[in-house]
Short mmCIF file of C-alpha atoms in Angstrom, two decimals:
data_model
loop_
_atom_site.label_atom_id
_atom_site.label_comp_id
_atom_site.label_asym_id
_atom_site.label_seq_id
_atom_site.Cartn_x
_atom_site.Cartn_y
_atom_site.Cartn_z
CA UNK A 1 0.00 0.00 0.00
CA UNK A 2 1.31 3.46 -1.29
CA UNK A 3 1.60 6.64 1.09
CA UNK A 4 -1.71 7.57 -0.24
CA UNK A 5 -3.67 4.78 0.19
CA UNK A 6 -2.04 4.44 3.64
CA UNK A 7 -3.41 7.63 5.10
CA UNK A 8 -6.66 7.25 3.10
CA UNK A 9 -7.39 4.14 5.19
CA UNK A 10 -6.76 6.06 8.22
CA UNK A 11 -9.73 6.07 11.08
CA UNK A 12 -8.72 10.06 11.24
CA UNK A 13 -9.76 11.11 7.88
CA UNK A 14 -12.71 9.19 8.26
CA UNK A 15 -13.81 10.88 11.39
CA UNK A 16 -13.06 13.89 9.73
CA UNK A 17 -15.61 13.13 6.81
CA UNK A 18 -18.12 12.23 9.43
CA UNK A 19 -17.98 15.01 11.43
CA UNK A 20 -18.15 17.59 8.29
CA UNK A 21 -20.51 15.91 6.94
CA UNK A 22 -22.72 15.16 10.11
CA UNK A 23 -21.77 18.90 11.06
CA UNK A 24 -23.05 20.05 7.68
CA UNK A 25 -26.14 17.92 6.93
CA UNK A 26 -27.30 19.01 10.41
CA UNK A 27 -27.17 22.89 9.53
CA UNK A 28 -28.69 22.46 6.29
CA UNK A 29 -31.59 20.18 7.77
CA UNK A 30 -32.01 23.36 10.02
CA UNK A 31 -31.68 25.78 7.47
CA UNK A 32 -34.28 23.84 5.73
CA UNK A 33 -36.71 23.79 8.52
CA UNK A 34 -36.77 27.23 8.34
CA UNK A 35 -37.69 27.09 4.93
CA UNK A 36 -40.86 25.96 5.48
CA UNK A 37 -42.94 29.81 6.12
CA UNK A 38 -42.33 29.80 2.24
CA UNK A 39 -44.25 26.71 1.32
CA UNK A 40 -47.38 28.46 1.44
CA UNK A 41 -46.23 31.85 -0.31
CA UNK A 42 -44.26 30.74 -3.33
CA UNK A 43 -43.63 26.84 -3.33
CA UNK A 44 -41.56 26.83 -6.60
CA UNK A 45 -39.01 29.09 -4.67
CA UNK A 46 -38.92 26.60 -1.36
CA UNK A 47 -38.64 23.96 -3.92
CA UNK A 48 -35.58 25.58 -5.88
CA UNK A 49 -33.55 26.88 -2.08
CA UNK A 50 -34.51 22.91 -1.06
CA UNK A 51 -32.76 21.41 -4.02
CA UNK A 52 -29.41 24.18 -3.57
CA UNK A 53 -29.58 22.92 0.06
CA UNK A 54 -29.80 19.59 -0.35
CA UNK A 55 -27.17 19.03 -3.17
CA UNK A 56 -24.92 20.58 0.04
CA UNK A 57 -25.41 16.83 1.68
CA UNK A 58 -26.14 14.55 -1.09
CA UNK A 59 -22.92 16.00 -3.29
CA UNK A 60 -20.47 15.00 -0.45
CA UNK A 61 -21.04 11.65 -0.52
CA UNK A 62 -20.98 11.59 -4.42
CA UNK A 63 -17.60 13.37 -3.39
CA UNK A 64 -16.20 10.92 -1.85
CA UNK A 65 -16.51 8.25 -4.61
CA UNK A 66 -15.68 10.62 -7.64
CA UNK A 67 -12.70 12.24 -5.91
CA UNK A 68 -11.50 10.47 -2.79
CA UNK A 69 -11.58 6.96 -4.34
CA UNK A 70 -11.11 8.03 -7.82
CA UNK A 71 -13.90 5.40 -8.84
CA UNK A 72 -14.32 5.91 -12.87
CA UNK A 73 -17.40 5.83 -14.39
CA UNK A 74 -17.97 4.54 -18.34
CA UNK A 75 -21.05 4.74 -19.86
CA UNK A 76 -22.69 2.44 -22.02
CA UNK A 77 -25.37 4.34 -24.74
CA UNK A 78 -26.69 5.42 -28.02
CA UNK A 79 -24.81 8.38 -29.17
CA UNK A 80 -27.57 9.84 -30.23
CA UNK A 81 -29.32 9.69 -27.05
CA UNK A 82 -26.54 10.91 -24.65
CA UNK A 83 -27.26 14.64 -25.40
CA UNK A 84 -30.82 14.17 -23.74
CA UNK A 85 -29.71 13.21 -20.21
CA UNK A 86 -30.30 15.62 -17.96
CA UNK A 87 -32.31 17.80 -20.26
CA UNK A 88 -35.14 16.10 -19.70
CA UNK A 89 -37.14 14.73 -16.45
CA UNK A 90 -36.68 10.99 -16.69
CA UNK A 91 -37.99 7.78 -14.60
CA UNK A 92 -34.24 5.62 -14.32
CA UNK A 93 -34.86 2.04 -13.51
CA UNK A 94 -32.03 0.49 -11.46
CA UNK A 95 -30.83 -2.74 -10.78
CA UNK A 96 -30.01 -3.73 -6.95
CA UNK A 97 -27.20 -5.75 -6.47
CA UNK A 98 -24.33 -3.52 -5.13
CA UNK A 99 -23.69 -1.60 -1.41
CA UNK A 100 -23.36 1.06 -3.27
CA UNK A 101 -25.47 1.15 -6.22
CA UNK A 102 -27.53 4.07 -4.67
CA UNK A 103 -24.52 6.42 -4.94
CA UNK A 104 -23.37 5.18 -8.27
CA UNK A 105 -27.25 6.50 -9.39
CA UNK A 106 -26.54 10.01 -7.46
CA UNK A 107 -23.41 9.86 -9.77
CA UNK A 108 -24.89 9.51 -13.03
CA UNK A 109 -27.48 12.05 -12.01
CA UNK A 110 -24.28 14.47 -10.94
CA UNK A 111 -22.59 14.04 -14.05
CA UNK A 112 -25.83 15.15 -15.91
CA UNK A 113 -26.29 18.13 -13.87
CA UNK A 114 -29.61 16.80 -11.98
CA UNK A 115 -28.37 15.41 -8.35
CA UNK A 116 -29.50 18.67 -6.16
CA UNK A 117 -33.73 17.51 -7.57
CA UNK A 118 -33.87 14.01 -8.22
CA UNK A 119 -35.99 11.61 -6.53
CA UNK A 120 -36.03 8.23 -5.29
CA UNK A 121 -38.80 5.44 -4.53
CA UNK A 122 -37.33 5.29 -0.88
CA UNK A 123 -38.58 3.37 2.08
CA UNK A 124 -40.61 5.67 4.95
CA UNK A 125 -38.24 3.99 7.46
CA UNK A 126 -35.88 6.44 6.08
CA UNK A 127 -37.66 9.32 6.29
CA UNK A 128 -36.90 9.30 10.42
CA UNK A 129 -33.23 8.88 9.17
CA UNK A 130 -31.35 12.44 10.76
CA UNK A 131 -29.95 14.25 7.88
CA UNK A 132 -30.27 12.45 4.43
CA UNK A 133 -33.60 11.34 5.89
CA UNK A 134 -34.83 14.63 6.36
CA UNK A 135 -32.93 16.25 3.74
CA UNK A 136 -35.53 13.96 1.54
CA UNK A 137 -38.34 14.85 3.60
CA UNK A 138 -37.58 18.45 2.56
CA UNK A 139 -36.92 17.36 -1.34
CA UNK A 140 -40.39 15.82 -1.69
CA UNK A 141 -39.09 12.12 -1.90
CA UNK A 142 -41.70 9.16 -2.44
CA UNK A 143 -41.78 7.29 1.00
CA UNK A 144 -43.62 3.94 1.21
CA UNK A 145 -44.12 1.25 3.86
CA UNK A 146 -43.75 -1.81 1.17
CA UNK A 147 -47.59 -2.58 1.57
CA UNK A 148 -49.38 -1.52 -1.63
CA UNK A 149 -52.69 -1.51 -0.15
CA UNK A 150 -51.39 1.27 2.52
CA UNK A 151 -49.10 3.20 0.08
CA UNK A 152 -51.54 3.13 -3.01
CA UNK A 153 -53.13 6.62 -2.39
CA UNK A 154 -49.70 8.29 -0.65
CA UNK A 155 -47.72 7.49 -3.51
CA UNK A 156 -50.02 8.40 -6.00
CA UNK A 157 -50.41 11.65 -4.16
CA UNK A 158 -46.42 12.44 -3.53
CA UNK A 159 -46.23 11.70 -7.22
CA UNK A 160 -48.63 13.97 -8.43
CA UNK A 161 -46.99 16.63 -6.68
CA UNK A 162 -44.19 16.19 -8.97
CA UNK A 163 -45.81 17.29 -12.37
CA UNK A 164 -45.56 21.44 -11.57
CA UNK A 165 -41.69 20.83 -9.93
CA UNK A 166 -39.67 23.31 -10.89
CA UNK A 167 -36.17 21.69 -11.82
CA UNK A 168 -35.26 18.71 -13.99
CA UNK A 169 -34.95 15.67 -12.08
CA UNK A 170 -34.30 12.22 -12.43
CA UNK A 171 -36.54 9.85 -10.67
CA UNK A 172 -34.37 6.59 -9.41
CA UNK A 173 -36.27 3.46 -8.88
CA UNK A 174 -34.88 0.02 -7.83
CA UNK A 175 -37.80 -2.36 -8.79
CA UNK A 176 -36.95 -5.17 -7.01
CA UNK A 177 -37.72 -3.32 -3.91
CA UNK A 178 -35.15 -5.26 -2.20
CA UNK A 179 -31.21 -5.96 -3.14
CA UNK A 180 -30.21 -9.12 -4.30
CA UNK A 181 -28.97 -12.23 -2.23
CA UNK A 182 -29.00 -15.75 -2.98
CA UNK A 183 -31.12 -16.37 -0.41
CA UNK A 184 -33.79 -13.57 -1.77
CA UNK A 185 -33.31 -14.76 -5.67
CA UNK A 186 -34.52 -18.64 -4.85
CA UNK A 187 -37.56 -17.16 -3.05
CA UNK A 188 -37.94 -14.48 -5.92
CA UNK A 189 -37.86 -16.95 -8.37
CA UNK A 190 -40.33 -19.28 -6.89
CA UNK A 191 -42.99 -17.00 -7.28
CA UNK A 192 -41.85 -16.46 -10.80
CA UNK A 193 -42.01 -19.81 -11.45
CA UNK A 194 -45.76 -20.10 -9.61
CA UNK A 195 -46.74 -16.78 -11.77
CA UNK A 196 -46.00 -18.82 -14.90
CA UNK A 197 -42.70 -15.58 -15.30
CA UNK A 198 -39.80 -16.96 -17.05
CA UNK A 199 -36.87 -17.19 -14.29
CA UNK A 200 -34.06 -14.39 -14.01
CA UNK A 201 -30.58 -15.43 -13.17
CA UNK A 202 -28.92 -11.72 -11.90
CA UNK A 203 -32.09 -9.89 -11.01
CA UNK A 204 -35.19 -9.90 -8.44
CA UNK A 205 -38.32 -10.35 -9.94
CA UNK A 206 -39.37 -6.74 -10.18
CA UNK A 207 -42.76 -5.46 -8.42
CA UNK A 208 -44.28 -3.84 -11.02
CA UNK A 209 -47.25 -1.91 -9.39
CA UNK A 210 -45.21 1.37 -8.09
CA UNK A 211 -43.62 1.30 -11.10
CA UNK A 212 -47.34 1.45 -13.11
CA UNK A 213 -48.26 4.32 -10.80
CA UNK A 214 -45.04 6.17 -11.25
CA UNK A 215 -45.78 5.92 -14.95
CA UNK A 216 -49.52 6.82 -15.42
CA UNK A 217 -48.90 9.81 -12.39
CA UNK A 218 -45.67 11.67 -14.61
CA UNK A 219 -47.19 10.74 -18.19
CA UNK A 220 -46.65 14.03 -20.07
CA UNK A 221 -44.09 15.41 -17.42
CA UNK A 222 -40.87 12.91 -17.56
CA UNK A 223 -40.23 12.20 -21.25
CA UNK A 224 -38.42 8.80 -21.13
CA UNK A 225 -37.26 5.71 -19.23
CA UNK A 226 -33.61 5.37 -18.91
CA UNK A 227 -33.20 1.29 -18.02
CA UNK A 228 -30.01 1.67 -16.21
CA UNK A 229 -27.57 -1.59 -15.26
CA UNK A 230 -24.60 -1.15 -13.69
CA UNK A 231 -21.68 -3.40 -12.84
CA UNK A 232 -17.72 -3.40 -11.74
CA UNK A 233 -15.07 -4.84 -13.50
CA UNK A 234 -13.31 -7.03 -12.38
CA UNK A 235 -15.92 -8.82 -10.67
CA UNK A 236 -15.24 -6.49 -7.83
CA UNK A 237 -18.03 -5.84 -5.38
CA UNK A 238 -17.76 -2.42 -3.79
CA UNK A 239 -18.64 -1.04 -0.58
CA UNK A 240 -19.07 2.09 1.06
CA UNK A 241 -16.63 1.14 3.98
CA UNK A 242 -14.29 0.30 0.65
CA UNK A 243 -14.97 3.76 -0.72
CA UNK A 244 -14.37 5.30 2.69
CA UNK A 245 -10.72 3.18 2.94
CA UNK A 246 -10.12 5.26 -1.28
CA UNK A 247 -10.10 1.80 -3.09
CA UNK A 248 -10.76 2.63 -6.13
CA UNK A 249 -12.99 1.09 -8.78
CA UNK A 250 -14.78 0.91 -11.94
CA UNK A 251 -18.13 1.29 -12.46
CA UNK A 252 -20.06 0.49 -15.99
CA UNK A 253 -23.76 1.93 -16.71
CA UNK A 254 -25.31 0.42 -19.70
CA UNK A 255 -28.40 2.99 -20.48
CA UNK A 256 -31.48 2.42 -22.64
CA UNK A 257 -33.47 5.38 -23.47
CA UNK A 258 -37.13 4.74 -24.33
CA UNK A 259 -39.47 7.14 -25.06
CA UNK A 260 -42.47 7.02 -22.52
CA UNK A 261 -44.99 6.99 -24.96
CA UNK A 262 -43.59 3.38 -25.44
CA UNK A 263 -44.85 2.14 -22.24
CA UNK A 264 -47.87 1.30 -21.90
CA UNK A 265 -50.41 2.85 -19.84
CA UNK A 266 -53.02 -0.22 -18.97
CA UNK A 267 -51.49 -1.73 -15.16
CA UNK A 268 -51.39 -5.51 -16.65
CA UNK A 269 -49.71 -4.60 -19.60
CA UNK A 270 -47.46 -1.95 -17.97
CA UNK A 271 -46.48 -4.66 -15.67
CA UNK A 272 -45.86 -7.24 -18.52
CA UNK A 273 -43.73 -4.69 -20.07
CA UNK A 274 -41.40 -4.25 -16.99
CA UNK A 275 -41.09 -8.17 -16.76
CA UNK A 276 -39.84 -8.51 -20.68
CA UNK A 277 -37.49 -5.05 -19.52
CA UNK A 278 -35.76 -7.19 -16.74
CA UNK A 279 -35.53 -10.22 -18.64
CA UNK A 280 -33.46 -8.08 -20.90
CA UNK A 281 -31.73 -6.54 -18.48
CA UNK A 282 -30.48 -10.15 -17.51
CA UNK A 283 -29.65 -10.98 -20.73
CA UNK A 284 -27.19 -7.66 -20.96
CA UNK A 285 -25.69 -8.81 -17.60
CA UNK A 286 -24.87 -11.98 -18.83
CA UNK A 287 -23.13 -10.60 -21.69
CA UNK A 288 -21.00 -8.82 -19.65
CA UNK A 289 -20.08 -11.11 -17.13
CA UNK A 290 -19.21 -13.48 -20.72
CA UNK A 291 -17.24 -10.61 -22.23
CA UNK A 292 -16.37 -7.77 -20.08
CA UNK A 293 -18.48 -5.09 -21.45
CA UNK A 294 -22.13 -3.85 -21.86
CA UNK A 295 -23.39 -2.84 -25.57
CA UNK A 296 -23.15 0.22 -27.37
CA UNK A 297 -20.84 3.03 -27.29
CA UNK A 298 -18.46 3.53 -24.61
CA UNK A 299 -18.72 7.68 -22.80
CA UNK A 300 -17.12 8.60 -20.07
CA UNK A 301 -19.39 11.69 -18.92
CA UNK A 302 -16.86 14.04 -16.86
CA UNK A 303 -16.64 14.62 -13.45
CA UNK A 304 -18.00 18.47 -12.25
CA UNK A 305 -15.91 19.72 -9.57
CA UNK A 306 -19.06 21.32 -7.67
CA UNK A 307 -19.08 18.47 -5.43
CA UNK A 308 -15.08 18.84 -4.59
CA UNK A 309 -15.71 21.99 -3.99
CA UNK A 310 -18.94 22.23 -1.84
CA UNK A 311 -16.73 19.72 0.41
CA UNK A 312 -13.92 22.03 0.60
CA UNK A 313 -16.66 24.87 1.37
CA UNK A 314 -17.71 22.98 4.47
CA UNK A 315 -14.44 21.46 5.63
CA UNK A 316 -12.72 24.93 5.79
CA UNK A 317 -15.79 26.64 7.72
CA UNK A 318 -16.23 23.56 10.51
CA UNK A 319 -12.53 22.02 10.54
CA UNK A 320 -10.43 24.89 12.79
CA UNK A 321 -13.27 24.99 15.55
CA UNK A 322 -13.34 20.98 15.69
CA UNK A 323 -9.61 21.08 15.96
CA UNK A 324 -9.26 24.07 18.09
CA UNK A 325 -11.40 22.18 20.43
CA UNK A 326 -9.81 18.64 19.96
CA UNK A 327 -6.33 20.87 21.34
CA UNK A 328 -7.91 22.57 24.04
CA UNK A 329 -9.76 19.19 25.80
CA UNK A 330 -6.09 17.88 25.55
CA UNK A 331 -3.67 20.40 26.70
CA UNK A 332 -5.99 20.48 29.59
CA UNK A 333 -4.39 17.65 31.10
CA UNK A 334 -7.45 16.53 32.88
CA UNK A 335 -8.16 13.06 33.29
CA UNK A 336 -12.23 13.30 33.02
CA UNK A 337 -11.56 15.29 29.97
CA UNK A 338 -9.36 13.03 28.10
CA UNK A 339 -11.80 10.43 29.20
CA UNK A 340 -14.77 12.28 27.08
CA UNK A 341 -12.57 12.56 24.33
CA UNK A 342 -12.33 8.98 24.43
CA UNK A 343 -15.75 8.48 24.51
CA UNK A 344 -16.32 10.98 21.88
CA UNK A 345 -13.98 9.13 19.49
CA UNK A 346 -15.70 5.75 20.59
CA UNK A 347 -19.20 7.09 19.68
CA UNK A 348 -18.16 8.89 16.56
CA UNK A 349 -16.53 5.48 15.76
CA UNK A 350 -19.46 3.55 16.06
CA UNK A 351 -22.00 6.09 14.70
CA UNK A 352 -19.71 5.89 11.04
CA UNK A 353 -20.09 2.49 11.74
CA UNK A 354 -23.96 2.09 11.90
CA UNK A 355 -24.12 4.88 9.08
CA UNK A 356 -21.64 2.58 7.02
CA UNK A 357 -24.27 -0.79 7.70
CA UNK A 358 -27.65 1.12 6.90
CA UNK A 359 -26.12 0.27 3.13
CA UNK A 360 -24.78 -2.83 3.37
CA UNK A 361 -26.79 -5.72 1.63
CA UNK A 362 -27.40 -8.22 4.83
CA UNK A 363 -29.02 -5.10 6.36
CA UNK A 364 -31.78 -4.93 3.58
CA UNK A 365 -35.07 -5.91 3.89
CA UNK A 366 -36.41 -9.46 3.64
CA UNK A 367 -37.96 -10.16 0.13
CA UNK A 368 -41.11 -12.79 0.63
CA UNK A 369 -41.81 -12.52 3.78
CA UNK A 370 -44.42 -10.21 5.97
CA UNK A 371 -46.75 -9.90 2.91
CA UNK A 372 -49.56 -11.85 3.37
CA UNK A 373 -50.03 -12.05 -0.76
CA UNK A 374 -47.63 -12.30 -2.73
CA UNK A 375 -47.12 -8.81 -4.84
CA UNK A 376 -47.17 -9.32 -8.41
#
């Protein structure tokens, strides 16, 4: 290990990314809070300061994977269609197999000038989440509880809310609902095989109803589908704790573009269409696990330095009181303050630590059980 990747791995620098960016996202959350007089007198301007305010947390963790690891990004598309993204609002469908496929998806949406608006299909679990959970509560994210028959009319409403927003966005949706596992695939792919679906050997079977709504609720306002798959070379499979260390890696997007007028409109065949869309999204998997890359034309969409520099922004305003204090409590020389600090490191330790394992695949949710009908 070089000099560089020595002090990269270093439990230092990582407390010092946690406590800017806890530090940070904890101002802005307030900042946003007091946002909210404006919601009744001119909601496309609390929705435009909301997006500024938010790209101040959701950048710095796009940060640390564009220019702390150095992971590359290549993208897989149509020449023709590359000039479109992020000109245009656009529902991306993602597959879920990676720790850290949610920040590869903030990437792509960086690159294309959209990350401070987009939106996700998130879980209301992480709504109570302190600052990226209320950072989304702020952004006008689509929470559900994972039972359709509870989340029919909030996500239809949160979704409708969308069609006057102000900014392009992308709207990120992992289909499967769940990340993938062995364990989750077999059970996935027995109720496939009991729906009469032909089996998928890299994906989930994808849950197509949120999907239909997202659809029918932003016909007219998002213009296209982008079916997005991603994978590492390599065979590599990245984490966020790996990302925190600066190991570096690769990440391929292979991206689809189709119109939405394409899709249909009609639930069952909406739904049929999204099955056939993941069956060939396992077919462009296994080509690339056979031959090391995805189809079409190979872009590398450059990095903007807006999220380098928003970092540097908050580490230079919060850094010389943190270590102004960290030299005080010691050249004190008292025993019950060196103790706190102690304890201070130990809880900031295990705080990066439980922030780290919120993304980490045998943290996800179960897929096939608490569902007392199996969800189409």
């Amino acid at each position: 290990m070089d000099l560089t990747g020595l002090l990269k791995s270093q439990f230092l620098c990582h407390l010092v990314f946690c406590y800017v960016f806890t530090a940070s996202g904890l101002i802005v959350n307030a900042l946003q809070l007091c946002t909210l007089p404006l919601w009744p007198i001119n909601k496309q301007l609390f929705r435009k300061i909301n997006c500024r305010l938010s790209y101040c947390i959701s950048s710095q963790l796009v940060m640390l994977l564009e220019w702390w690891s150095g992971t590359e990004c290549t993208l897989y598309t149509d020449p023709q269609d590359y000039p479109r993204y992020g000109k245009e609002n656009a529902i991306v469908v993602l597959n879920h197999k990676f720790e850290i496929d949610f920040l590869c998806g903030w990437t792509l949406a960086e690159r294309f000038g959209v990350l401070s608006s987009s939106k996700v299909l998130a879980k209301k679990e992480l709504a109570y989440l302190p600052i990226i959970g209320w950072m989304w509560y702020f952004l006008e994210m689509v929470f559900c509880k994972r039972k359709w028959e509870e989340d029919r009319k909030t996500v239809l409403n949160s979704l409708l809310n969308l069609r006057d927003y102000p900014e392009k966005f992308f709207f990120l949706i992992h289909c499967e609902g769940t990340r993938f596992t062995e364990v989750k695939h077999q059970i996935s792919m027995q109720v496939a095989k009991t729906k009469g679906l032909p089996g998928l050997k890299h994906h989930l079977l994808p849950r197509t109803k949120g999907f239909a709504v997202t659809v029918r609720s932003l016909r007219n306002v998002v213009s296209a589908v982008y079916d997005c798959t991603l994978n590492f070379r390599d065979h590599e499979n990245p984490t966020l704790l790996g990302i925190l260390n600066g190991k570096k890696y690769h990440a391929d997007f292979y991206v689809r573009r189709i119109p939405l007028e394409d899709v249909p409109e009609d639930e069952e065949q909406c739904a049929a269409w999204l099955h056939k869309l993941y069956q060939e999204k396992d077919a462009f998997q296994e080509e690339y696990y056979q031959k090391g890359v995805f189809p079409e034309t190979p872009m590398v969409p450059p990095r903007r330095p807006w999220t380098l520099l928003n970092w540097l922004f908050w580490a230079s305003l919060l850094l010389y009181p943190f270590f102004r204090f960290l030299i005080n409590m010691v050249s004190s020389g008292s025993s019950l303050t060196l103790a706190s600090l102690v304890l201070v490191f130990f809880v900031a330790s295990v705080g990066m630590r439980w922030m780290i394992g919120v993304t980490e695949i045998d943290k996800g949710s179960a897929y096939g059980h608490g569902d007392s009908k199996p969800r189409p």
